[in-house]
Amino acid sequence: MATLAEENTTGNNSRQWSLLGDDILNMITDRFDDIYDYARFGAVCKPWLSFSHRFYNQKKHLFRANHQLPLLVVPVEGHQQIRGLYNIPTDTLCNQIQLTLPYKRCCGSFYGWLIFVDNKSAEIELLLINPFASESEKSLIKLPSIFCEDTVSQMDEYGVNKAVLSKDPNEFPNDFEVIAIYGGMQTLAHYKSGDQFWSYPKPTTEIHCFADVIFYKGFAYAVNFYSWIVRVYLKRFKQNPTGDSSPCFLRCKTICKRLPLSVRNYSGNAYLVETCKGELLHVRRDYITQESQMAMDEENEAEMERVQAEYDARTQEERDQIMERIENQDREDDEIKETITQFQCQVQGAH
């Protein structure tokens, strides 16, 4: 590598970076530890970009196995529709790669795909966008509209809080799923590749207000704000519905019921997170300001002092009562002894 650089700087152009063979490029990319290196590598020139797509398709499972931290899509100053990539560990912005994304509301990111709510549509429609897709791959998938009876005032700006993707649509075009948390009641909707409609829970379902959903080891799990965790799966209707609706509906199997009312069971938000070791964690977050926390701590401390004072007072009262009983018993014993002595004296005088 250094030799090539020296030759290029000395004016010898018989060798150029863009003409490196795949075997050498493969040796280089084999040493990548971070997907950020892969992104920078593909930005050097078109031949390297073409190779990087092939390399990614062959070895992207390695990045997933290492659980690399994702790049963040951030706005570019002065451009409303252009986004850059920010690397968290290195605290750097990748200026070489800029994405043109006209859709403002991103509600999920999985396997290199970004899930957007189409803010140009009057209905709730999701778009899957892959800005790194090669020419032979799909880069945009438009999903059917989500049916929602809520008014705009009952929803957030675009109606979908979060959406998750089960598999890479380019790898599994006929076997990927999408689950969305949507609407004012934050309920679930499910889409299976190839379907024309979304599947929904039956109206009688009592569990709602979902905060997060995740695909974990081939199954879908969801948690609501009350820490009620369910496994989500599809079930067919006994009687086929009309042709303008899904033949399946969502069922929720309870994994963990809501916390008891005796504890603070409502969280500001709740998450389901898969760790690097493959464990599934349930994380709760409460929105409490520092001032509110200090006030709560003061109230708790005052309550503890009051309870301790009541206990101490009750204990002292019980001690006083015991001492009084002991003293009374001693007086009674003295009176009995005095009575016995007087009786003995009377008996001796009679004899």
PDB file of N, CA and C in Angstrom, residues 219-257:
ATOM      1  N   PHE A 219     -39.265 -14.385  16.993  1.00  0.00           N
ATOM      2  CA  PHE A 219     -40.583 -14.037  17.507  1.00  0.00           C
ATOM      3  C   PHE A 219     -40.674 -12.524  17.730  1.00  0.00           C
ATOM      4  N   ALA A 220     -41.912 -12.047  17.739  1.00  0.00           N
ATOM      5  CA  ALA A 220     -42.152 -10.627  17.986  1.00  0.00           C
ATOM      6  C   ALA A 220     -42.674 -10.444  19.404  1.00  0.00           C
ATOM      7  N   TYR A 221     -42.071  -9.498  20.132  1.00  0.00           N
ATOM      8  CA  TYR A 221     -42.484  -9.195  21.496  1.00  0.00           C
ATOM      9  C   TYR A 221     -42.775  -7.695  21.595  1.00  0.00           C
ATOM     10  N   ALA A 222     -43.752  -7.367  22.439  1.00  0.00           N
ATOM     11  CA  ALA A 222     -44.121  -5.963  22.628  1.00  0.00           C
ATOM     12  C   ALA A 222     -44.332  -5.702  24.111  1.00  0.00           C
ATOM     13  N   VAL A 223     -44.091  -4.457  24.537  1.00  0.00           N
ATOM     14  CA  VAL A 223     -44.284  -4.059  25.930  1.00  0.00           C
ATOM     15  C   VAL A 223     -45.048  -2.744  25.946  1.00  0.00           C
ATOM     16  N   ASN A 224     -45.957  -2.610  26.918  1.00  0.00           N
ATOM     17  CA  ASN A 224     -46.679  -1.347  27.030  1.00  0.00           C
ATOM     18  C   ASN A 224     -46.130  -0.535  28.198  1.00  0.00           C
ATOM     19  N   PHE A 225     -46.745   0.619  28.452  1.00  0.00           N
ATOM     20  CA  PHE A 225     -46.222   1.521  29.473  1.00  0.00           C
ATOM     21  C   PHE A 225     -46.403   0.974  30.887  1.00  0.00           C
ATOM     22  N   TYR A 226     -47.223  -0.059  31.036  1.00  0.00           N
ATOM     23  CA  TYR A 226     -47.455  -0.653  32.354  1.00  0.00           C
ATOM     24  C   TYR A 226     -46.656  -1.945  32.535  1.00  0.00           C
ATOM     25  N   SER A 227     -45.625  -2.125  31.693  1.00  0.00           N
ATOM     26  CA  SER A 227     -44.722  -3.280  31.774  1.00  0.00           C
ATOM     27  C   SER A 227     -45.439  -4.595  31.480  1.00  0.00           C
ATOM     28  N   TRP A 228     -46.502  -4.550  30.726  1.00  0.00           N
ATOM     29  CA  TRP A 228     -47.175  -5.754  30.270  1.00  0.00           C
ATOM     30  C   TRP A 228     -46.463  -6.207  28.994  1.00  0.00           C
ATOM     31  N   ILE A 229     -45.836  -7.393  29.026  1.00  0.00           N
ATOM     32  CA  ILE A 229     -45.065  -7.904  27.888  1.00  0.00           C
ATOM     33  C   ILE A 229     -45.837  -9.044  27.234  1.00  0.00           C
ATOM     34  N   VAL A 230     -45.942  -9.010  25.918  1.00  0.00           N
ATOM     35  CA  VAL A 230     -46.690 -10.027  25.180  1.00  0.00           C
ATOM     36  C   VAL A 230     -45.860 -10.508  24.004  1.00  0.00           C
ATOM     37  N   ARG A 231     -46.158 -11.738  23.565  1.00  0.00           N
ATOM     38  CA  ARG A 231     -45.615 -12.242  22.302  1.00  0.00           C
ATOM     39  C   ARG A 231     -46.702 -12.089  21.251  1.00  0.00           C
ATOM     40  N   VAL A 232     -46.353 -11.511  20.129  1.00  0.00           N
ATOM     41  CA  VAL A 232     -47.316 -11.173  19.086  1.00  0.00           C
ATOM     42  C   VAL A 232     -47.216 -12.203  17.967  1.00  0.00           C
ATOM     43  N   TYR A 233     -48.349 -12.722  17.539  1.00  0.00           N
ATOM     44  CA  TYR A 233     -48.355 -13.671  16.430  1.00  0.00           C
ATOM     45  C   TYR A 233     -49.663 -13.557  15.662  1.00  0.00           C
ATOM     46  N   LEU A 234     -49.646 -14.140  14.445  1.00  0.00           N
ATOM     47  CA  LEU A 234     -50.812 -14.071  13.569  1.00  0.00           C
ATOM     48  C   LEU A 234     -51.708 -15.284  13.761  1.00  0.00           C
ATOM     49  N   LYS A 235     -53.006 -15.057  13.609  1.00  0.00           N
ATOM     50  CA  LYS A 235     -53.968 -16.154  13.636  1.00  0.00           C
ATOM     51  C   LYS A 235     -55.056 -15.862  12.606  1.00  0.00           C
ATOM     52  N   ARG A 236     -55.438 -16.893  11.877  1.00  0.00           N
ATOM     53  CA  ARG A 236     -56.430 -16.717  10.817  1.00  0.00           C
ATOM     54  C   ARG A 236     -57.841 -16.660  11.395  1.00  0.00           C
ATOM     55  N   PHE A 237     -58.670 -15.852  10.758  1.00  0.00           N
ATOM     56  CA  PHE A 237     -60.078 -15.798  11.125  1.00  0.00           C
ATOM     57  C   PHE A 237     -60.745 -17.135  10.800  1.00  0.00           C
ATOM     58  N   LYS A 238     -61.690 -17.534  11.620  1.00  0.00           N
ATOM     59  CA  LYS A 238     -62.434 -18.759  11.344  1.00  0.00           C
ATOM     60  C   LYS A 238     -63.259 -18.618  10.077  1.00  0.00           C
ATOM     61  N   GLN A 239     -63.822 -17.453   9.900  1.00  0.00           N
ATOM     62  CA  GLN A 239     -64.552 -17.153   8.667  1.00  0.00           C
ATOM     63  C   GLN A 239     -63.770 -16.092   7.903  1.00  0.00           C
ATOM     64  N   ASN A 240     -63.464 -16.393   6.655  1.00  0.00           N
ATOM     65  CA  ASN A 240     -62.675 -15.463   5.866  1.00  0.00           C
ATOM     66  C   ASN A 240     -63.388 -14.122   5.742  1.00  0.00           C
ATOM     67  N   PRO A 241     -62.703 -13.032   6.031  1.00  0.00           N
ATOM     68  CA  PRO A 241     -63.331 -11.708   5.882  1.00  0.00           C
ATOM     69  C   PRO A 241     -63.466 -11.339   4.416  1.00  0.00           C
ATOM     70  N   THR A 242     -63.984 -10.191   4.172  1.00  0.00           N
ATOM     71  CA  THR A 242     -64.166  -9.720   2.793  1.00  0.00           C
ATOM     72  C   THR A 242     -62.811  -9.539   2.123  1.00  0.00           C
ATOM     73  N   GLY A 243     -62.854  -9.398   0.833  1.00  0.00           N
ATOM     74  CA  GLY A 243     -61.617  -9.309   0.061  1.00  0.00           C
ATOM     75  C   GLY A 243     -60.833  -8.035   0.283  1.00  0.00           C
ATOM     76  N   ASP A 244     -61.410  -7.058   0.979  1.00  0.00           N
ATOM     77  CA  ASP A 244     -60.702  -5.802   1.197  1.00  0.00           C
ATOM     78  C   ASP A 244     -60.103  -5.727   2.596  1.00  0.00           C
ATOM     79  N   SER A 245     -59.871  -6.866   3.242  1.00  0.00           N
ATOM     80  CA  SER A 245     -59.259  -6.878   4.568  1.00  0.00           C
ATOM     81  C   SER A 245     -58.368  -8.104   4.706  1.00  0.00           C
ATOM     82  N   SER A 246     -57.528  -8.096   5.740  1.00  0.00           N
ATOM     83  CA  SER A 246     -56.569  -9.176   5.936  1.00  0.00           C
ATOM     84  C   SER A 246     -57.270 -10.440   6.413  1.00  0.00           C
ATOM     85  N   PRO A 247     -56.829 -11.634   5.965  1.00  0.00           N
ATOM     86  CA  PRO A 247     -57.424 -12.887   6.446  1.00  0.00           C
ATOM     87  C   PRO A 247     -56.941 -13.275   7.845  1.00  0.00           C
ATOM     88  N   CYS A 248     -56.010 -12.502   8.404  1.00  0.00           N
ATOM     89  CA  CYS A 248     -55.449 -12.821   9.724  1.00  0.00           C
ATOM     90  C   CYS A 248     -55.648 -11.653  10.685  1.00  0.00           C
ATOM     91  N   PHE A 249     -55.583 -11.955  11.963  1.00  0.00           N
ATOM     92  CA  PHE A 249     -55.605 -10.920  12.987  1.00  0.00           C
ATOM     93  C   PHE A 249     -54.481 -11.196  13.980  1.00  0.00           C
ATOM     94  N   LEU A 250     -54.137 -10.209  14.787  1.00  0.00           N
ATOM     95  CA  LEU A 250     -53.049 -10.329  15.744  1.00  0.00           C
ATOM     96  C   LEU A 250     -53.541 -10.895  17.068  1.00  0.00           C
ATOM     97  N   ARG A 251     -52.770 -11.831  17.612  1.00  0.00           N
ATOM     98  CA  ARG A 251     -53.020 -12.352  18.953  1.00  0.00           C
ATOM     99  C   ARG A 251     -51.841 -11.991  19.833  1.00  0.00           C
ATOM    100  N   CYS A 252     -52.123 -11.762  21.110  1.00  0.00           N
ATOM    101  CA  CYS A 252     -51.077 -11.412  22.063  1.00  0.00           C
ATOM    102  C   CYS A 252     -51.073 -12.430  23.201  1.00  0.00           C
ATOM    103  N   LYS A 253     -49.983 -13.159  23.334  1.00  0.00           N
ATOM    104  CA  LYS A 253     -49.829 -14.111  24.420  1.00  0.00           C
ATOM    105  C   LYS A 253     -49.038 -13.442  25.541  1.00  0.00           C
ATOM    106  N   THR A 254     -49.633 -13.381  26.727  1.00  0.00           N
ATOM    107  CA  THR A 254     -49.002 -12.673  27.836  1.00  0.00           C
ATOM    108  C   THR A 254     -47.754 -13.404  28.315  1.00  0.00           C
ATOM    109  N   ILE A 255     -46.648 -12.677  28.364  1.00  0.00           N
ATOM    110  CA  ILE A 255     -45.393 -13.195  28.911  1.00  0.00           C
ATOM    111  C   ILE A 255     -45.185 -12.680  30.330  1.00  0.00           C
ATOM    112  N   CYS A 256     -45.533 -11.426  30.560  1.00  0.00           N
ATOM    113  CA  CYS A 256     -45.393 -10.810  31.886  1.00  0.00           C
ATOM    114  C   CYS A 256     -46.529  -9.812  32.066  1.00  0.00           C
ATOM    115  N   LYS A 257     -47.343  -9.989  33.129  1.00  0.00           N
ATOM    116  CA  LYS A 257     -48.459  -9.087  33.367  1.00  0.00           C
ATOM    117  C   LYS A 257     -47.985  -7.755  33.940  1.00  0.00           C
TER     118      LYS A 257
END
